[in-house]
Amino acid sequence: MSAETPYFGPAYEYEIDPAFRPSFLNLERDAPSLPVQPGIVIRPVLGQRLNMNFVYFEPRTVAPVHQHREEQLGTILEGSLQFELAGETRTLRPGDVYVVPPDVPHGAVTGEEGCIVLDVFSPPREGLRELVERAGDQGSAEV
Amino acid sequence: MSAETPYFGPAYEYEIDPAFRPSFLNLERDAPSLPVQPGIVIRPVLGQRLNMNFVYFEPRTVAPVHQHREEQLGTILEGSLQFELAGETRTLRPGDVYVVPPDVPHGAVTGEEGCIVLDVFSPPREGLRELVERAGDQGSAEV
């Protein structure tokens, strides 16, 4: 990313791992829609070292304060919510990001408007792969 | 995430790591704006195991096909682009996601409209932390 490691660096030999293939997905078509709490549905996309969860909050919905071992970054895609992180609460909108190190308590509440959030986790959120497998294949369009 | 591991599980004791504090950031205020290629600017947000790059493409811009060791997931936030992944090209719009395992070549081209993409990497993209540090502090609002 410096002159020595440019962002778009030179090519090198590679092989595709049959257990982890490149793929294109459309969220509505390919990602399962999983209810995790009244008023909250997630659409997960799984990698091996990380995963995305697109999180759809209805208005006046509570994601209770909780903790997990995985590191989490998140951002607001649409709408707004009140986000509580380590005891401090902020109103977040598109353009806002939160950084949740492992084990740090966090939660969220929506008001009169709903909210769509994108959360990313590393490693993938515990138990998520099993939940997706129970819901059916990820249905990705492998290339 | 099952009945035994609910998505919002029970509380447990924790300590905040002084080297990795929870934080709120606003992209425009707190994330450096780094040009990586003519017509392409990134705003990175760094964790320890993963990072987000918000990527702003001007119209008629090329992100050359490239490879890297980090696993990458990405999604389109605004606009559209042609994304090439392991030799296959698709037109992607909001709601579309790509999964790029380590080392798999990929690139993108915008047409008459620009595009905003969110890419996430694990581990954080090599060289990115140094680039951010040279650009100044991440400026996060720690809680």
XYZ file of N, CA and C in Angstrom:
858
model
N 0.844 -1.206 0.000
C 0.000 0.000 0.000
C 0.873 1.247 0.000
N 2.155 1.047 0.356
C 3.144 2.091 0.112
C 3.612 1.908 -1.324
N 4.665 2.639 -1.691
C 5.226 2.421 -3.022
C 5.654 0.961 -3.175
N 6.078 0.330 -2.049
C 6.543 -1.057 -2.120
C 5.374 -2.045 -2.145
N 4.246 -1.683 -1.530
C 3.096 -2.587 -1.505
C 1.864 -1.817 -1.977
N 1.758 -1.573 -3.286
C 0.646 -0.758 -3.787
C -0.688 -1.452 -3.545
N -1.751 -0.654 -3.495
C -3.081 -1.192 -3.219
C -3.474 -2.215 -4.268
N -3.104 -1.987 -5.499
C -3.380 -2.954 -6.567
C -2.044 -3.509 -7.054
N -1.563 -4.536 -6.379
C -0.214 -5.024 -6.590
C -0.093 -5.975 -7.769
N 1.112 -6.494 -7.989
C 1.361 -7.371 -9.131
C 0.721 -8.740 -8.961
N 0.519 -9.421 -10.075
C -0.119 -10.748 -10.073
C 0.840 -11.820 -9.573
N 0.284 -12.888 -9.049
C 1.078 -14.059 -8.670
C 0.220 -15.310 -8.869
N 0.881 -16.450 -8.902
C 0.194 -17.726 -9.105
C -0.756 -18.015 -7.941
N -1.873 -18.677 -8.239
C -2.810 -19.038 -7.178
C -3.589 -20.265 -7.600
N -4.212 -20.904 -6.633
C -5.148 -21.995 -6.905
C -6.421 -21.728 -6.131
N -7.563 -22.089 -6.711
C -8.831 -21.951 -5.994
C -9.001 -23.152 -5.071
N -9.274 -22.866 -3.810
C -9.548 -23.905 -2.808
C -10.970 -24.422 -3.038
N -11.127 -25.709 -3.368
C -12.501 -26.200 -3.628
C -13.428 -26.029 -2.436
N -12.868 -25.918 -1.232
C -13.701 -25.744 -0.036
C -14.074 -24.280 0.215
N -13.505 -23.364 -0.585
C -13.791 -21.943 -0.359
C -13.661 -21.239 -1.705
N -14.755 -21.280 -2.452
C -14.721 -20.780 -3.821
C -15.170 -19.317 -3.876
N -14.609 -18.557 -4.842
C -15.119 -17.189 -5.047
C -16.575 -17.262 -5.484
N -17.373 -16.264 -5.091
C -18.783 -16.302 -5.496
C -19.411 -14.917 -5.497
N -20.443 -14.799 -6.307
C -21.337 -13.641 -6.301
C -22.636 -14.063 -5.635
N -23.197 -13.198 -4.803
C -24.493 -13.466 -4.191
C -25.381 -12.240 -4.316
N -26.670 -12.481 -4.445
C -27.649 -11.416 -4.266
C -28.360 -11.674 -2.941
N -28.412 -10.646 -2.103
C -28.925 -10.860 -0.743
C -30.309 -11.473 -0.740
N -31.225 -10.889 -1.507
C -32.609 -11.388 -1.462
C -32.713 -12.777 -2.046
N -31.907 -13.075 -3.056
C -32.016 -14.362 -3.743
C -31.237 -15.452 -3.024
N -30.070 -15.113 -2.484
C -29.120 -16.143 -2.065
C -28.852 -16.216 -0.564
N -29.135 -15.155 0.167
C -28.804 -15.169 1.597
C -30.056 -15.518 2.393
N -29.979 -16.477 3.302
C -31.175 -16.816 4.082
C -31.595 -15.634 4.953
N -32.886 -15.562 5.204
C -33.462 -14.504 6.032
C -33.814 -15.140 7.372
N -33.062 -14.788 8.418
C -33.159 -15.490 9.692
C -33.663 -14.562 10.792
N -34.823 -14.835 11.358
C -35.290 -14.024 12.495
C -34.455 -14.367 13.728
N -33.930 -13.349 14.417
C -33.105 -13.606 15.603
C -33.729 -13.022 16.870
N -34.804 -12.256 16.693
C -35.408 -11.531 17.805
C -36.674 -10.917 17.238
N -37.741 -10.730 18.022
C -38.914 -10.056 17.446
C -38.526 -8.714 16.822
N -38.859 -8.531 15.537
C -38.550 -7.272 14.847
C -37.171 -7.204 14.238
N -36.373 -8.272 14.347
C -35.011 -8.266 13.798
C -34.774 -9.528 12.970
N -34.419 -9.297 11.692
C -34.061 -10.384 10.771
C -32.642 -10.125 10.300
N -31.843 -11.190 10.178
C -30.502 -11.024 9.605
C -30.401 -11.823 8.306
N -29.622 -11.274 7.375
C -29.191 -12.016 6.188
C -27.679 -12.138 6.272
N -27.167 -13.341 6.579
C -25.735 -13.525 6.728
C -25.042 -13.938 5.423
N -23.806 -13.524 5.289
C -22.915 -13.987 4.222
C -21.643 -14.464 4.901
N -21.316 -15.728 4.679
C -20.202 -16.335 5.399
C -18.954 -16.444 4.548
N -17.829 -15.985 5.106
C -16.522 -16.356 4.590
C -15.925 -17.390 5.530
N -14.610 -17.475 5.536
C -13.955 -18.397 6.466
C -13.391 -17.669 7.673
N -12.797 -16.492 7.442
C -12.217 -15.723 8.549
C -13.144 -14.627 9.035
N -14.164 -14.297 8.228
C -15.068 -13.214 8.619
C -16.451 -13.478 8.047
N -17.453 -12.763 8.550
C -18.781 -12.825 7.933
C -19.445 -11.470 8.001
N -20.357 -11.263 7.061
C -21.233 -10.090 7.061
C -22.605 -10.519 7.553
N -23.236 -9.698 8.372
C -24.667 -9.834 8.665
C -25.367 -8.536 8.274
N -26.260 -8.600 7.293
C -27.159 -7.485 7.014
C -28.317 -7.630 8.003
N -28.560 -6.594 8.802
C -29.507 -6.683 9.917
C -30.651 -5.698 9.674
N -31.875 -6.214 9.660
C -33.058 -5.422 9.335
C -33.886 -5.240 10.606
N -33.931 -4.007 11.112
C -34.696 -3.679 12.319
C -36.025 -3.055 11.916
N -37.108 -3.559 12.481
C -38.373 -2.835 12.376
C -38.335 -1.633 13.334
N -39.269 -0.663 13.142
C -39.344 0.436 14.107
C -39.636 -0.089 15.518
N -39.217 0.660 16.528
C -39.508 0.368 17.948
C -39.112 -1.069 18.313
N -37.866 -1.388 17.992
C -37.349 -2.737 18.232
C -36.078 -2.653 19.073
N -35.899 -3.633 19.929
C -34.740 -3.657 20.831
C -33.838 -4.846 20.500
N -32.558 -4.557 20.242
C -31.517 -5.598 20.244
C -30.862 -5.498 21.621
N -31.134 -6.447 22.510
C -30.665 -6.294 23.893
C -29.144 -6.185 23.964
N -28.658 -5.500 24.977
C -27.211 -5.421 25.196
C -26.675 -6.840 25.366
N -25.604 -7.139 24.649
C -25.037 -8.490 24.661
C -23.541 -8.407 24.382
N -22.868 -9.521 24.478
C -21.419 -9.605 24.279
C -21.116 -10.864 23.495
N -19.965 -10.881 22.854
C -19.493 -12.099 22.190
C -17.988 -11.994 22.002
N -17.398 -13.144 21.774
C -15.934 -13.213 21.666
C -15.422 -12.622 20.357
N -16.284 -12.570 19.331
C -15.838 -12.114 18.018
C -15.662 -10.594 18.001
N -14.663 -10.152 17.257
C -14.520 -8.724 16.957
C -15.610 -8.311 15.970
N -16.150 -7.106 16.127
C -17.256 -6.641 15.277
C -17.029 -5.198 14.844
N -17.236 -4.930 13.559
C -17.362 -3.566 13.058
C -18.744 -3.466 12.433
N -19.366 -2.290 12.509
C -20.696 -2.149 11.920
C -20.927 -0.753 11.398
N -21.877 -0.641 10.459
C -22.232 0.665 9.908
C -23.718 0.675 9.565
N -24.274 1.870 9.491
C -25.703 2.046 9.221
C -25.892 2.208 7.719
N -26.750 1.387 7.121
C -27.023 1.494 5.680
C -28.248 2.359 5.405
N -29.289 2.228 6.235
C -30.517 3.012 6.054
C -31.141 3.272 7.417
N -31.822 4.419 7.553
C -32.547 4.705 8.787
C -31.612 5.136 9.904
N -32.032 4.894 11.121
C -31.220 5.297 12.274
C -31.565 4.396 13.446
N -30.655 4.384 14.428
C -30.930 3.704 15.697
C -30.090 4.328 16.804
N -30.494 3.994 18.013
C -29.705 4.346 19.190
C -28.808 3.156 19.475
N -27.496 3.383 19.471
C -26.555 2.288 19.687
C -25.861 2.501 21.019
N -25.876 1.464 21.847
C -25.194 1.515 23.148
C -23.939 0.666 23.063
N -22.816 1.267 23.448
C -21.518 0.587 23.356
C -20.743 0.884 24.626
N -20.446 -0.164 25.379
C -19.696 -0.014 26.636
C -20.343 1.052 27.519
N -21.680 1.099 27.518
C -22.406 1.987 28.419
C -22.697 3.369 27.872
N -22.163 3.712 26.692
C -22.434 5.026 26.091
C -23.357 4.871 24.888
N -24.369 5.756 24.802
C -25.370 5.636 23.742
C -25.264 6.809 22.773
N -25.300 6.493 21.464
C -25.297 7.516 20.420
C -26.404 7.206 19.417
N -26.920 8.242 18.772
C -27.810 8.054 17.627
C -26.953 7.937 16.382
N -27.104 6.837 15.654
C -26.274 6.570 14.474
C -27.122 6.569 13.214
N -26.505 7.071 12.153
C -27.147 7.169 10.837
C -26.131 6.753 9.774
N -26.550 6.670 8.495
C -25.576 6.334 7.458
C -24.354 7.264 7.530
N -23.188 6.680 7.397
C -21.934 7.427 7.575
C -21.300 7.186 8.936
N -22.066 6.583 9.847
C -21.531 6.283 11.174
C -21.080 4.827 11.265
N -20.064 4.603 12.058
C -19.445 3.284 12.215
C -19.197 3.041 13.696
N -19.296 1.792 14.125
C -18.905 1.436 15.492
C -17.888 0.304 15.455
N -16.989 0.361 16.411
C -15.918 -0.628 16.557
C -16.135 -1.331 17.889
N -16.421 -2.635 17.838
C -16.746 -3.411 19.034
C -15.668 -4.487 19.225
N -14.672 -4.222 20.060
C -13.670 -5.264 20.321
C -14.324 -6.474 20.998
N -13.611 -7.613 21.000
C -14.152 -8.807 21.629
C -14.659 -8.528 23.045
N -15.811 -9.103 23.380
C -16.367 -9.120 24.738
C -17.030 -7.812 25.180
N -16.937 -6.737 24.387
C -17.470 -5.453 24.847
C -18.996 -5.427 24.660
N -19.751 -5.111 25.721
C -21.224 -5.120 25.620
C -21.749 -4.019 24.692
N -22.781 -4.374 23.932
C -23.389 -3.431 22.993
C -24.817 -3.881 22.690
N -25.644 -2.915 22.285
C -27.019 -3.192 21.933
C -27.570 -2.022 21.156
N -28.829 -2.129 20.706
C -29.393 -1.070 19.870
C -30.912 -1.043 20.019
N -31.478 0.147 19.764
C -32.924 0.347 19.824
C -33.320 1.234 18.653
N -34.374 0.845 17.925
C -34.903 1.740 16.885
C -36.099 2.519 17.425
N -36.323 3.698 16.829
C -37.458 4.532 17.191
C -38.553 4.411 16.151
N -39.052 5.558 15.669
C -40.206 5.560 14.756
C -39.841 5.082 13.365
N -38.546 5.088 13.014
C -38.152 4.529 11.714
C -37.364 3.251 11.937
N -37.404 2.379 10.953
C -36.596 1.174 11.021
C -35.150 1.477 10.697
N -34.359 0.431 10.548
C -32.935 0.623 10.310
C -32.377 -0.630 9.639
N -31.453 -0.417 8.707
C -30.684 -1.534 8.144
C -29.221 -1.287 8.482
N -28.620 -2.282 9.100
C -27.242 -2.205 9.576
C -26.446 -3.289 8.865
N -25.171 -3.018 8.623
C -24.259 -4.075 8.181
C -23.219 -4.300 9.268
N -23.268 -5.492 9.871
C -22.278 -5.885 10.869
C -21.312 -6.872 10.249
N -20.038 -6.733 10.577
C -19.042 -7.713 10.119
C -18.294 -8.232 11.338
N -17.992 -9.526 11.313
C -17.420 -10.225 12.457
C -16.188 -11.024 12.035
N -15.202 -11.076 12.902
C -14.082 -11.997 12.733
C -13.684 -12.507 14.105
N -13.608 -13.835 14.274
C -14.019 -14.843 13.295
C -15.524 -14.786 13.061
N -16.055 -15.575 12.093
C -17.507 -15.569 11.893
C -18.235 -15.830 13.204
N -19.368 -15.183 13.366
C -20.150 -15.268 14.599
C -20.446 -16.735 14.945
N -20.138 -17.086 16.191
C -20.293 -18.474 16.655
C -21.726 -18.969 16.430
N -21.834 -20.172 15.898
C -23.144 -20.778 15.710
C -23.835 -20.370 14.427
N -23.269 -19.358 13.721
C -23.968 -18.834 12.545
C -23.974 -19.838 11.394
N -22.839 -20.503 11.186
C -22.773 -21.462 10.075
C -23.831 -22.556 10.243
N -23.990 -23.053 11.462
C -24.977 -24.100 11.716
C -26.390 -23.567 11.463
N -26.629 -22.308 11.873
C -27.946 -21.707 11.664
C -28.249 -21.583 10.171
N -27.241 -21.171 9.394
C -27.423 -21.044 7.941
C -27.662 -22.407 7.318
N -26.898 -23.414 7.778
C -27.062 -24.752 7.202
C -28.448 -25.307 7.509
N -28.957 -25.035 8.691
C -30.312 -25.496 9.000
C -31.340 -24.797 8.118
N -31.046 -23.517 7.747
C -31.999 -22.752 6.928
C -31.911 -23.125 5.455
N -30.935 -23.958 5.069
C -30.748 -24.307 3.659
C -29.446 -23.737 3.162
N -29.082 -24.149 1.963
C -27.786 -23.734 1.400
C -27.704 -22.227 1.261
N -26.462 -21.729 1.319
C -26.245 -20.299 1.103
C -26.639 -19.920 -0.321
N -26.644 -20.894 -1.222
C -27.168 -20.653 -2.563
C -26.358 -19.676 -3.380
N -25.071 -19.622 -3.106
C -24.258 -18.647 -3.808
C -24.048 -19.068 -5.252
N -23.839 -18.076 -6.101
C -23.530 -18.330 -7.504
C -22.019 -18.385 -7.625
N -21.482 -19.586 -7.567
C -20.022 -19.714 -7.600
C -19.489 -19.412 -8.980
N -18.273 -18.894 -9.015
C -17.663 -18.584 -10.317
C -16.501 -19.538 -10.557
N -26.545 -19.221 19.020
C -27.493 -18.812 17.991
C -28.606 -19.841 17.895
N -28.361 -21.035 18.466
C -29.443 -21.977 18.702
C -30.061 -21.615 20.047
N -30.939 -22.481 20.532
C -31.467 -22.242 21.872
C -30.328 -22.184 22.890
N -29.249 -22.957 22.616
C -28.114 -22.981 23.551
C -27.198 -21.771 23.378
N -27.115 -21.224 22.167
C -26.257 -20.060 21.934
C -27.076 -18.986 21.237
N -27.968 -18.315 21.974
C -28.838 -17.332 21.339
C -28.027 -16.163 20.772
N -28.606 -15.493 19.762
C -27.899 -14.389 19.105
C -27.564 -13.301 20.120
N -28.452 -13.045 21.056
C -28.191 -12.058 22.109
C -28.076 -12.810 23.423
N -26.888 -13.320 23.713
C -26.690 -14.234 24.832
C -26.532 -13.530 26.167
N -26.292 -14.314 27.217
C -26.196 -13.756 28.559
C -24.895 -12.982 28.774
N -24.908 -12.099 29.755
C -23.746 -11.248 30.057
C -22.650 -12.043 30.744
N -21.412 -11.583 30.586
C -20.283 -12.156 31.308
C -19.273 -11.051 31.601
N -18.373 -11.334 32.518
C -17.362 -10.353 32.912
C -16.422 -10.033 31.751
N -15.943 -8.787 31.678
C -15.006 -8.431 30.612
C -14.144 -7.272 31.094
N -13.046 -7.057 30.386
C -12.207 -5.880 30.608
C -11.940 -5.246 29.259
N -11.881 -3.908 29.232
C -11.522 -3.230 27.989
C -10.002 -3.242 27.835
N -9.538 -3.676 26.669
C -8.114 -3.692 26.336
C -7.700 -2.255 25.994
N -6.790 -1.660 26.744
C -6.418 -0.262 26.440
C -5.852 -0.095 25.028
N -5.345 -1.191 24.441
C -4.785 -1.110 23.080
C -5.870 -1.262 22.004
N -7.103 -1.570 22.413
C -8.168 -1.781 21.419
C -9.489 -1.409 22.063
N -9.784 -0.118 22.041
C -10.936 0.393 22.761
C -12.160 0.434 21.851
N -13.351 0.247 22.425
C -14.571 0.456 21.638
C -14.652 1.909 21.191
N -15.218 2.155 20.003
C -15.304 3.541 19.545
C -16.431 3.730 18.537
N -16.899 4.967 18.477
C -17.807 5.431 17.434
C -17.009 6.299 16.474
N -17.249 6.155 15.186
C -16.608 7.012 14.195
C -17.643 7.507 13.202
N -17.421 8.722 12.717
C -18.152 9.200 11.554
C -17.176 9.219 10.383
N -17.579 8.616 9.282
C -16.632 8.439 8.173
C -16.021 9.750 7.721
N -16.871 10.764 7.494
C -16.335 12.014 6.951
C -15.459 12.734 7.966
N -15.828 12.602 9.238
C -15.098 13.336 10.274
C -13.847 12.600 10.718
N -13.928 11.278 10.820
C -12.897 10.523 11.533
C -12.048 9.591 10.672
N -12.523 9.213 9.505
C -11.768 8.243 8.697
C -10.966 9.000 7.644
N -9.668 8.730 7.531
C -8.884 9.432 6.516
C -9.374 9.089 5.127
N -9.220 10.025 4.223
C -9.619 9.856 2.824
C -8.345 9.654 2.021
N -8.130 8.425 1.528
C -6.845 8.055 0.937
C -7.011 7.726 -0.543
N -6.392 8.491 -1.431
C -6.425 8.128 -2.848
C -5.531 6.921 -3.083
N -6.057 5.897 -3.774
C -5.259 4.694 -4.025
C -5.022 4.472 -5.517
N -5.700 5.277 -6.342
C -5.659 5.065 -7.790
C -6.403 6.269 -8.375
N -6.089 6.742 -9.579
C -6.881 7.841 -10.138
C -8.369 7.483 -10.142
N -9.198 8.339 -9.519
C -10.640 8.104 -9.488
C -11.115 7.214 -8.363
N -10.212 6.762 -7.493
C -10.608 5.881 -6.389
C -10.011 6.379 -5.076
N -10.912 6.636 -4.123
C -10.515 7.049 -2.773
C -11.080 6.029 -1.807
N -10.302 5.667 -0.780
C -10.832 4.783 0.263
C -10.870 5.524 1.591
N -11.898 5.179 2.388
C -11.938 5.589 3.798
C -11.884 4.308 4.623
N -10.745 4.017 5.256
C -10.603 2.775 6.015
C -10.996 2.938 7.484
N -11.516 1.854 8.044
C -11.756 1.743 9.485
C -11.078 0.446 9.936
N -10.162 0.583 10.869
C -9.337 -0.551 11.274
C -9.784 -1.149 12.588
N -9.957 -2.483 12.584
C -10.008 -3.234 13.819
C -8.684 -3.945 13.991
N -8.690 -5.030 14.741
C -7.455 -5.803 14.886
C -7.469 -7.046 14.001
N -8.616 -7.714 13.909
C -8.710 -8.918 13.083
C -9.303 -8.648 11.716
N -9.947 -7.467 11.562
C -10.582 -7.159 10.279
C -10.565 -5.660 10.064
N -10.837 -5.228 8.836
C -11.023 -3.807 8.583
C -12.078 -3.609 7.522
N -12.697 -2.431 7.583
C -13.621 -1.981 6.543
C -12.904 -0.964 5.670
N -13.108 -1.030 4.364
C -12.744 0.061 3.465
C -13.993 0.511 2.719
N -14.416 1.759 2.957
C -15.438 2.376 2.122
C -14.708 2.913 0.890
N -15.132 2.471 -0.294
C -14.387 2.751 -1.518
C -15.261 3.584 -2.447
N -14.763 4.753 -2.835
C -15.523 5.714 -3.641
C -14.929 5.749 -5.046
N -15.698 5.247 -6.016
C -15.272 5.223 -7.420
C -15.918 6.382 -8.158
N -15.118 7.134 -8.881
C -15.689 8.074 -9.847
C -16.184 7.301 -11.069
N -17.055 7.928 -11.904
C -17.450 7.258 -13.150
C -16.224 6.950 -14.018
N -16.358 5.929 -14.860
C -15.316 5.554 -15.845
C -13.946 5.396 -15.186
N -13.928 4.568 -14.163
C -12.701 4.350 -13.387
C -12.400 2.856 -13.327
N -11.137 2.529 -13.342
C -10.708 1.133 -13.326
C -9.943 0.829 -12.039
N -10.414 -0.193 -11.313
C -9.604 -0.822 -10.263
C -8.996 -2.067 -10.905
N -7.708 -2.034 -11.194
C -7.114 -3.136 -11.962
C -7.274 -4.476 -11.244
N -7.344 -5.543 -12.021
C -7.379 -6.880 -11.426
C -6.133 -7.064 -10.570
N -6.361 -7.559 -9.337
C -5.251 -7.709 -8.395
C -5.571 -8.860 -7.451
N -4.634 -9.195 -6.605
C -4.759 -10.313 -5.662
C -4.138 -9.879 -4.347
N -4.558 -10.526 -3.281
C -3.911 -10.293 -1.980
C -4.203 -11.487 -1.088
N -3.414 -11.609 -0.063
C -3.509 -12.764 0.828
C -4.742 -12.705 1.726
N -5.275 -11.499 1.941
C -6.393 -11.342 2.869
C -7.697 -11.852 2.235
N -8.537 -12.458 3.050
C -9.911 -12.777 2.642
C -10.709 -11.479 2.549
N -11.595 -11.392 1.558
C -12.370 -10.158 1.334
C -13.831 -10.489 1.054
N -14.739 -9.758 1.701
C -16.149 -9.737 1.313
C -16.474 -8.296 0.953
N -17.385 -8.093 0.007
C -17.722 -6.719 -0.364
C -19.156 -6.612 -0.808
N -19.699 -5.387 -0.720
C -21.073 -5.138 -1.173
C -21.165 -3.729 -1.743
N -22.172 -3.514 -2.580
C -22.357 -2.224 -3.242
C -23.293 -1.371 -2.386
N -22.864 -0.166 -2.034
C -23.709 0.736 -1.239
C -24.494 1.696 -2.136
N -23.868 2.200 -3.201
C -24.543 3.131 -4.116
C -23.985 2.940 -5.514
N -24.838 3.153 -6.524
C -24.377 3.095 -7.909
C -24.194 1.669 -8.388
N -23.315 1.491 -9.335
C -23.085 0.155 -9.893
C -21.674 0.083 -10.441
N -21.199 -1.142 -10.627
C -19.923 -1.367 -11.312
C -19.907 -2.757 -11.931
N -18.953 -2.928 -12.827
C -18.665 -4.250 -13.393
C -17.571 -4.849 -12.534
N -17.861 -5.999 -11.931
C -16.884 -6.621 -11.039
C -16.385 -7.901 -11.681
N -15.077 -8.042 -11.760
C -14.461 -9.250 -12.315
C -13.882 -10.068 -11.172
N -14.246 -11.345 -11.128
C -13.829 -12.229 -10.038
C -13.440 -13.570 -10.643
N -12.179 -13.928 -10.493
C -11.673 -15.202 -11.040
C -12.055 -15.344 -12.508
N -12.001 -14.228 -13.234
C -12.215 -14.261 -14.675
C -13.644 -14.090 -15.132
N -14.619 -14.050 -14.186
C -16.028 -13.854 -14.562
C -16.473 -12.456 -14.151
N -17.194 -11.776 -15.057
C -17.596 -10.393 -14.817
C -19.110 -10.297 -14.665
N -19.556 -9.559 -13.627
C -20.986 -9.302 -13.408
C -21.186 -7.801 -13.159
N -22.373 -7.316 -13.487
C -22.765 -5.969 -13.089
C -23.387 -6.051 -11.708
N -22.843 -5.313 -10.763
C -23.302 -5.375 -9.371
C -23.919 -4.054 -8.947
N -24.974 -4.175 -8.139
C -25.713 -3.020 -7.621
C -26.001 -3.247 -6.144
N -26.583 -2.276 -5.440
C -26.926 -2.508 -4.025
C -27.747 -3.788 -3.876
N -27.417 -4.576 -2.882
C -28.031 -5.890 -2.691
C -27.147 -7.022 -3.178
N -26.103 -6.678 -3.913
C -25.165 -7.694 -4.397
C -23.931 -7.748 -3.502
N -23.369 -8.951 -3.403
C -22.220 -9.225 -2.534
C -21.235 -10.097 -3.304
N -19.949 -9.898 -3.048
C -18.933 -10.809 -3.613
C -18.075 -11.364 -2.493
N -17.665 -12.614 -2.709
C -16.839 -13.345 -1.742
C -15.518 -13.641 -2.443
N -14.442 -13.061 -1.932
C -13.116 -13.184 -2.544
C -12.190 -13.910 -1.573
N -12.018 -15.227 -1.753
C -11.072 -15.941 -0.895
C -9.638 -15.425 -1.113
N -8.742 -15.767 -0.194
C -7.351 -15.327 -0.334
C -6.797 -15.657 -1.720
N -6.056 -14.695 -2.281
C -5.278 -14.884 -3.514
C -6.091 -14.862 -4.800
N -7.419 -14.813 -4.732
C -8.227 -14.888 -5.965
C -8.246 -13.516 -6.656
N -7.889 -13.472 -7.940
C -7.826 -12.187 -8.658
C -9.208 -11.567 -8.835
N -9.256 -10.238 -8.684
C -10.510 -9.506 -8.831
C -10.205 -8.059 -9.164
N -11.181 -7.396 -9.787
C -11.033 -5.995 -10.160
C -12.399 -5.443 -10.499
N -12.467 -4.135 -10.812
C -13.770 -3.514 -11.062
C -13.608 -2.318 -11.987
N -14.701 -2.011 -12.683
C -14.740 -0.871 -13.603
C -16.087 -0.192 -13.438
N -16.083 1.133 -13.317
C -17.348 1.867 -13.314
C -17.629 2.431 -14.701
N -18.927 2.614 -14.984
C -19.367 3.189 -16.241
C -19.731 4.655 -16.058
N -20.935 5.019 -16.556
C -21.323 6.428 -16.537
C -21.710 6.922 -15.155
N -22.016 6.001 -14.235
C -22.275 6.440 -12.851
C -21.122 5.971 -11.964
N -20.929 6.698 -10.863
C -19.917 6.275 -9.906
C -20.446 5.145 -9.042
N -19.707 4.794 -8.019
C -20.091 3.665 -7.182
C -19.432 3.825 -5.809
N -20.178 3.462 -4.779
C -19.591 3.353 -3.442
C -19.713 1.895 -3.007
N -18.587 1.344 -2.624
C -18.479 -0.058 -2.246
C -18.013 -0.131 -0.806
N -18.458 -1.143 -0.081
C -17.873 -1.448 1.225
C -17.171 -2.793 1.131
N -15.842 -2.753 1.270
C -15.041 -3.970 1.302
C -14.604 -4.233 2.734
N -14.635 -5.515 3.133
C -14.112 -5.893 4.456
C -13.076 -6.990 4.273
N -12.038 -6.912 5.069
C -10.874 -7.781 4.933
C -10.514 -8.402 6.274
N -10.073 -9.657 6.218
C -9.472 -10.297 7.380
C -8.325 -11.167 6.897
N -7.111 -11.007 7.469
C -6.766 -9.946 8.412
C -6.834 -8.571 7.735
N -6.661 -7.475 8.511
C -6.678 -6.153 7.867
C -5.697 -6.109 6.692
N -6.076 -5.393 5.666
C -5.290 -5.319 4.435
C -3.854 -4.896 4.748
N -2.911 -5.655 4.216
C -1.487 -5.413 4.495
C -1.088 -3.985 4.129
N -0.365 -3.340 5.020
C 0.141 -2.003 4.747
C -0.850 -0.896 5.060
N -2.101 -1.266 5.368
C -3.136 -0.237 5.544
C -2.914 0.574 6.823
N -2.545 -0.131 7.904
C -2.346 0.580 9.172
C -1.261 1.656 9.018
N -0.185 1.309 8.331
C 0.903 2.272 8.134
C 0.421 3.456 7.286
N -0.393 3.165 6.282
C -0.919 4.224 5.419
C -1.809 5.175 6.228
N -2.640 4.594 7.109
C -3.522 5.414 7.945
C -2.687 6.244 8.908
N -1.651 5.624 9.481
C -0.838 6.360 10.448
C -0.104 7.514 9.781
N 0.336 7.288 8.543
C 0.992 8.402 7.835
C 0.002 9.519 7.544
N -1.286 9.161 7.355
C -2.307 10.165 7.031
C -2.804 10.894 8.279
N -2.388 10.465 9.463
C -2.854 11.073 10.707
C -3.680 10.071 11.489
N -3.997 10.427 12.717
C -4.721 9.511 13.588
C -6.068 9.152 13.010
N -6.557 7.952 13.379
C -7.893 7.528 12.951
C -8.944 8.471 13.526
N -8.605 9.171 14.639
C -9.486 10.214 15.158
C -10.806 9.704 15.685
N -10.808 8.466 16.161
C -12.064 7.890 16.618
C -12.502 8.529 17.927
N -13.814 8.535 18.136
C -14.379 9.021 19.397
C -14.499 7.832 20.338
N -13.485 7.618 21.157
C -13.492 6.433 22.018
C -14.526 6.583 23.116
N -15.077 5.455 23.534
C -16.071 5.490 24.607
C -15.468 4.876 25.855
